[in-house]
Tab-separated table of N, CA and C in Angstrom:
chain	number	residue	atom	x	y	z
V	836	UNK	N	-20.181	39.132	2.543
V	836	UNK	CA	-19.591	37.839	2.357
V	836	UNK	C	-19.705	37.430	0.894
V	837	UNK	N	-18.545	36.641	0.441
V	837	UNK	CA	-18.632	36.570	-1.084
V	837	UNK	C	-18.309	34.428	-1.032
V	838	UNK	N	-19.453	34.180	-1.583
V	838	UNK	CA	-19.089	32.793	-1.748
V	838	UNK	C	-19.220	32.422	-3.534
V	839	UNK	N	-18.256	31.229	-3.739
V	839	UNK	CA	-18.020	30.789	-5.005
V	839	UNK	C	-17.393	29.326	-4.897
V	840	UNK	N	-19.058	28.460	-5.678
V	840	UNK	CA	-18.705	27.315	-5.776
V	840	UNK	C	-17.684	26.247	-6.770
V	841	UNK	N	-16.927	26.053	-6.157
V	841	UNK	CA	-16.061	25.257	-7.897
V	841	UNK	C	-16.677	23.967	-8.354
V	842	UNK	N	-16.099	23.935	-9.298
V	842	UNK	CA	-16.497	22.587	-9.970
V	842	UNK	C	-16.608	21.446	-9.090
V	843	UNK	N	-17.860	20.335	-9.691
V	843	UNK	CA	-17.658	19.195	-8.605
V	843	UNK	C	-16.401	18.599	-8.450
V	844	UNK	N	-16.243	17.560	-7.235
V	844	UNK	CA	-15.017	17.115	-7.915
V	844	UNK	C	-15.321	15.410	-8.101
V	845	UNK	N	-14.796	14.898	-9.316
V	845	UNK	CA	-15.811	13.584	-9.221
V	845	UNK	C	-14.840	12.390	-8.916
V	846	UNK	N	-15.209	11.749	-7.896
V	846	UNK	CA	-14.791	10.631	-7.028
V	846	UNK	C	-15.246	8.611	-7.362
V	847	UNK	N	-16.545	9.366	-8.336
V	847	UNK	CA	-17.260	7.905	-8.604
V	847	UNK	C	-15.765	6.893	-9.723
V	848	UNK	N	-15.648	5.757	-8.865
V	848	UNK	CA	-14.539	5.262	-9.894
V	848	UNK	C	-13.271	5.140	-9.518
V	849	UNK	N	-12.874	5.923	-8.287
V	849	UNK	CA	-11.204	6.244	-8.365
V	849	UNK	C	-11.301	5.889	-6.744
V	850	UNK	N	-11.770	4.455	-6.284
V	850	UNK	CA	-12.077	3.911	-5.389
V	850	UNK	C	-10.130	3.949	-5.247
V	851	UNK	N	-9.049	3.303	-6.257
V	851	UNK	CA	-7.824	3.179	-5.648
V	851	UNK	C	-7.048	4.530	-4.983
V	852	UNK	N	-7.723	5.833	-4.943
V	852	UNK	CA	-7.031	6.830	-4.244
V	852	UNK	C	-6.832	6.149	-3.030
V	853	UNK	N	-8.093	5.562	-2.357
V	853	UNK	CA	-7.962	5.055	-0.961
V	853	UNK	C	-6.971	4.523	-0.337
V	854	UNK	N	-6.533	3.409	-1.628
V	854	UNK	CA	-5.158	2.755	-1.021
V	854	UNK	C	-3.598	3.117	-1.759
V	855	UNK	N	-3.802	4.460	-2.371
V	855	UNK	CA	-2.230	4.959	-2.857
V	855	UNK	C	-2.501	6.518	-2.245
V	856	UNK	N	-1.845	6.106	-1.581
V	856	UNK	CA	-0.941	7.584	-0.974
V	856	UNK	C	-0.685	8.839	-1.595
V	857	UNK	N	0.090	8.227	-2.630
V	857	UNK	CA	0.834	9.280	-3.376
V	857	UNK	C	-0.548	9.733	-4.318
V	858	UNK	N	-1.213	9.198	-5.066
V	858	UNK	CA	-2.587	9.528	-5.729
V	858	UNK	C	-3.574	10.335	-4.906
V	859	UNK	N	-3.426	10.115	-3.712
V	859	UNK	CA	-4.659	10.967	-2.822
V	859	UNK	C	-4.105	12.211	-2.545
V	860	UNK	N	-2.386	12.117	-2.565
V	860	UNK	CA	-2.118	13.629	-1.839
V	860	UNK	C	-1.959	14.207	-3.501
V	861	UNK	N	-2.193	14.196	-4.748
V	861	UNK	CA	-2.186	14.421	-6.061
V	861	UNK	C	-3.318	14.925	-5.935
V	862	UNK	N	-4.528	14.271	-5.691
V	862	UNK	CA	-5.652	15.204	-5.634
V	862	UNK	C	-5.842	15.949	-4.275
V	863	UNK	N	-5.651	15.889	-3.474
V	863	UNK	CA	-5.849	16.649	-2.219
V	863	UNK	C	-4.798	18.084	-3.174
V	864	UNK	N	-4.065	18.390	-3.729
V	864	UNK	CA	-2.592	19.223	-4.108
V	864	UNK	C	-3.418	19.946	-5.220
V	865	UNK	N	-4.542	19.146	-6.077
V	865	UNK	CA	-5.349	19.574	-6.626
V	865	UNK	C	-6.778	20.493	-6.480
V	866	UNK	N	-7.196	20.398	-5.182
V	866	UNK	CA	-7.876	20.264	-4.811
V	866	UNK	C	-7.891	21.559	-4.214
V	867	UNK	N	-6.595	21.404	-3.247
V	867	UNK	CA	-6.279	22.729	-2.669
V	867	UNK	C	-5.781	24.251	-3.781
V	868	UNK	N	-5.209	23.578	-4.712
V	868	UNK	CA	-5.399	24.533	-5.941
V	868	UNK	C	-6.211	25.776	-6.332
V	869	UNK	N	-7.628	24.713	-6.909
V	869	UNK	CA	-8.832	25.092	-6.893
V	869	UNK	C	-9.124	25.847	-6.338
V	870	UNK	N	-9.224	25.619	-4.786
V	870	UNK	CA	-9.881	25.956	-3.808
V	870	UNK	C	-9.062	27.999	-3.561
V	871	UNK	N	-7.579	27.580	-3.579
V	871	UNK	CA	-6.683	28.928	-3.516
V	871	UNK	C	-7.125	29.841	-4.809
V	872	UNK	N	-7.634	29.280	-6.089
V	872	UNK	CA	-7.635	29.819	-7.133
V	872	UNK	C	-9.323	30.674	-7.222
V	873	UNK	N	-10.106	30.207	-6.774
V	873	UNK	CA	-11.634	30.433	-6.578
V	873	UNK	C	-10.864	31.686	-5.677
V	874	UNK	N	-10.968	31.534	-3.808
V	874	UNK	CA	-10.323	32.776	-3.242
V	874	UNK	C	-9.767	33.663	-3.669
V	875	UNK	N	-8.803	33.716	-4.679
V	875	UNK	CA	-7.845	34.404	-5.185
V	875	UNK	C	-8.914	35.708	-5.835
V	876	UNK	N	-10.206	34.939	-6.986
V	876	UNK	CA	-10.901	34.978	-8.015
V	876	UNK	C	-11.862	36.517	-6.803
V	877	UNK	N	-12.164	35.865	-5.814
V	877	UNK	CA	-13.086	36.679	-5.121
V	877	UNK	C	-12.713	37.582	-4.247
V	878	UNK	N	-11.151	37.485	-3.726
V	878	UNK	CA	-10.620	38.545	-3.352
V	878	UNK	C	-10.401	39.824	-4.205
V	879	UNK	N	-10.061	39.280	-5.554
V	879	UNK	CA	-10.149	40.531	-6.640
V	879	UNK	C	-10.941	41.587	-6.918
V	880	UNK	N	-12.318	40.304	-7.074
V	880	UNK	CA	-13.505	40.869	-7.205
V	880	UNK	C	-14.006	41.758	-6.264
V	881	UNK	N	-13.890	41.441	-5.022
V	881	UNK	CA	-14.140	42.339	-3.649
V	881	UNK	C	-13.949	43.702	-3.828
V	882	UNK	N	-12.418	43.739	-4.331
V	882	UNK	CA	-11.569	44.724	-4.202
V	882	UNK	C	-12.830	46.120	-5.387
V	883	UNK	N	-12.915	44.913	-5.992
V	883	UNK	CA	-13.665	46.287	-7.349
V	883	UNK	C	-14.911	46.646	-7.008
V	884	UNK	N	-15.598	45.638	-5.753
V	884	UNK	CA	-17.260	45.910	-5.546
V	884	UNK	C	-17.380	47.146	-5.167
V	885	UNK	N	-18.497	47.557	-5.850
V	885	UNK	CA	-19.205	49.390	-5.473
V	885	UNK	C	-19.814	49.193	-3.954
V	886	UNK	N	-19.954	48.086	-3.502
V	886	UNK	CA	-21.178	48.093	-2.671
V	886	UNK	C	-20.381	47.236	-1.314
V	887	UNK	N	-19.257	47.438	-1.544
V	887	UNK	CA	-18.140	46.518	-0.510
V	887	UNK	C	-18.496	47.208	0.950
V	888	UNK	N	-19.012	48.238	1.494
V	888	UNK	CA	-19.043	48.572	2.950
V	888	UNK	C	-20.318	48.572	3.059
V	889	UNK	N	-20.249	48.224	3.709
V	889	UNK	CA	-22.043	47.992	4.861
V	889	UNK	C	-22.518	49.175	4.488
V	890	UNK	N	-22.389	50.716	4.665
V	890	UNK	CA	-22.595	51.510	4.269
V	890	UNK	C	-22.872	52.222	2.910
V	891	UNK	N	-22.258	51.923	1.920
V	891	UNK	CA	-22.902	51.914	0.901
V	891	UNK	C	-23.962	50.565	0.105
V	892	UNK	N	-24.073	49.401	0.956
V	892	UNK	CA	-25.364	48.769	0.654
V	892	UNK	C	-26.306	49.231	1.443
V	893	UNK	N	-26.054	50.059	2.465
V	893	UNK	CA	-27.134	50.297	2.715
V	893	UNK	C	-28.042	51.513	2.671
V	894	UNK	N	-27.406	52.519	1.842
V	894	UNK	CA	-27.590	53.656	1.097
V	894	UNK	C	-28.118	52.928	0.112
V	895	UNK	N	-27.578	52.213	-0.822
V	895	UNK	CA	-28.399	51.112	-1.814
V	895	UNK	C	-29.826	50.834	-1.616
V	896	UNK	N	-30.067	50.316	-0.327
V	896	UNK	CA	-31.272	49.405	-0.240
V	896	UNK	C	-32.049	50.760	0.657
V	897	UNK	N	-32.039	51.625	0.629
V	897	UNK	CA	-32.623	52.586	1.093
V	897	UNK	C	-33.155	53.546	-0.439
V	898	UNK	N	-32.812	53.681	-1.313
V	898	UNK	CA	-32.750	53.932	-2.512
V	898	UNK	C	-33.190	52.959	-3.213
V	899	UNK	N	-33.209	51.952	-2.825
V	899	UNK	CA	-33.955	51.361	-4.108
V	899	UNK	C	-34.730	50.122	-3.170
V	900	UNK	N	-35.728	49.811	-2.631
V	900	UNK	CA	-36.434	49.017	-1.845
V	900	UNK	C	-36.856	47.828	-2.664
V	901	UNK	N	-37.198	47.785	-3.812
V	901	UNK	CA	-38.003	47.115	-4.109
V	901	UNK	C	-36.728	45.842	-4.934
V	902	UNK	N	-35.592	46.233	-4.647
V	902	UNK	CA	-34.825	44.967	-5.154
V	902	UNK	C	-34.416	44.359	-4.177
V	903	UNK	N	-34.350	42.844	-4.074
V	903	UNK	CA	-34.025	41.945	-3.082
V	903	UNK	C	-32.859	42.217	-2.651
V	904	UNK	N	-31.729	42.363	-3.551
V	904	UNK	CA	-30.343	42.046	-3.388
V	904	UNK	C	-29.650	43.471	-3.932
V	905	UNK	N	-28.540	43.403	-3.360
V	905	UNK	CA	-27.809	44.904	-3.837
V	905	UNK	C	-27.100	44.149	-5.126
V	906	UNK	N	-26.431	44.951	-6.081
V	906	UNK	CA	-25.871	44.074	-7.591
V	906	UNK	C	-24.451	43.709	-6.779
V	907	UNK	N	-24.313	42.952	-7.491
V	907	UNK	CA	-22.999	42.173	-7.264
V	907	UNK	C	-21.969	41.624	-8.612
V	908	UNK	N	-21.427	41.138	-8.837
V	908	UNK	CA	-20.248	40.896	-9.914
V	908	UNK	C	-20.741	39.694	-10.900
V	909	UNK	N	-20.735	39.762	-12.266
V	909	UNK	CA	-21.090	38.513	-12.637
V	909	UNK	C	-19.921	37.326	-12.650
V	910	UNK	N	-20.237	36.120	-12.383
V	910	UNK	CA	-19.462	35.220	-12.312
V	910	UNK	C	-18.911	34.698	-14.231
C-alpha cells in the first residue's frame, strides 16, 4: 500500500464558502485535483518499485532482518 499526504488545505477565514455555491464547488474542483494529482504521483511510483510484490519484500526482509521497513521511493 502506498499512501501520500497533500498539502493542508486551509479553511480558517473563508467562512463565506458556506454560503456561495459556486466558491465551494471551486474548491471542492480544487481539491479533487490535488487529490487525482498525488494518485497519479504514486501510481507512477508503484510502477518503478523494486519491492512491488509481496514476494520480493519478502525475500528482502529475509535478507536483511535487522531493517524495519523494506526501501521505498523518496518523496
Amino acid at each position: 500500500m502506498y499512501f501520500l499526504f497533500g498539502k493542508p488545505i486551509e479553511t480558517t477565514g473563508r467562512e463565506d464558502i458556506l454560503r456561495n455555491r459556486e466558491e465551494a464547488h471551486q474548491l471542492y474542483l480544487q481539491i479533487k485535483s490535488d487529490v487525482q494529482t498525488n494518485i497519479d504521483y504514486l501510481l507512477k511510483k508503484r510502477e518503478k518499485d523494486p519491492y512491488r510484490s509481496v514476494f520480493d519484500r519478502m525475500v528482502f526482509r529475509a535478507l536483511y532482518p535487522s531493517l524495519q521497513e523494506v526501501p521505498t521511493f523518496d518523496l
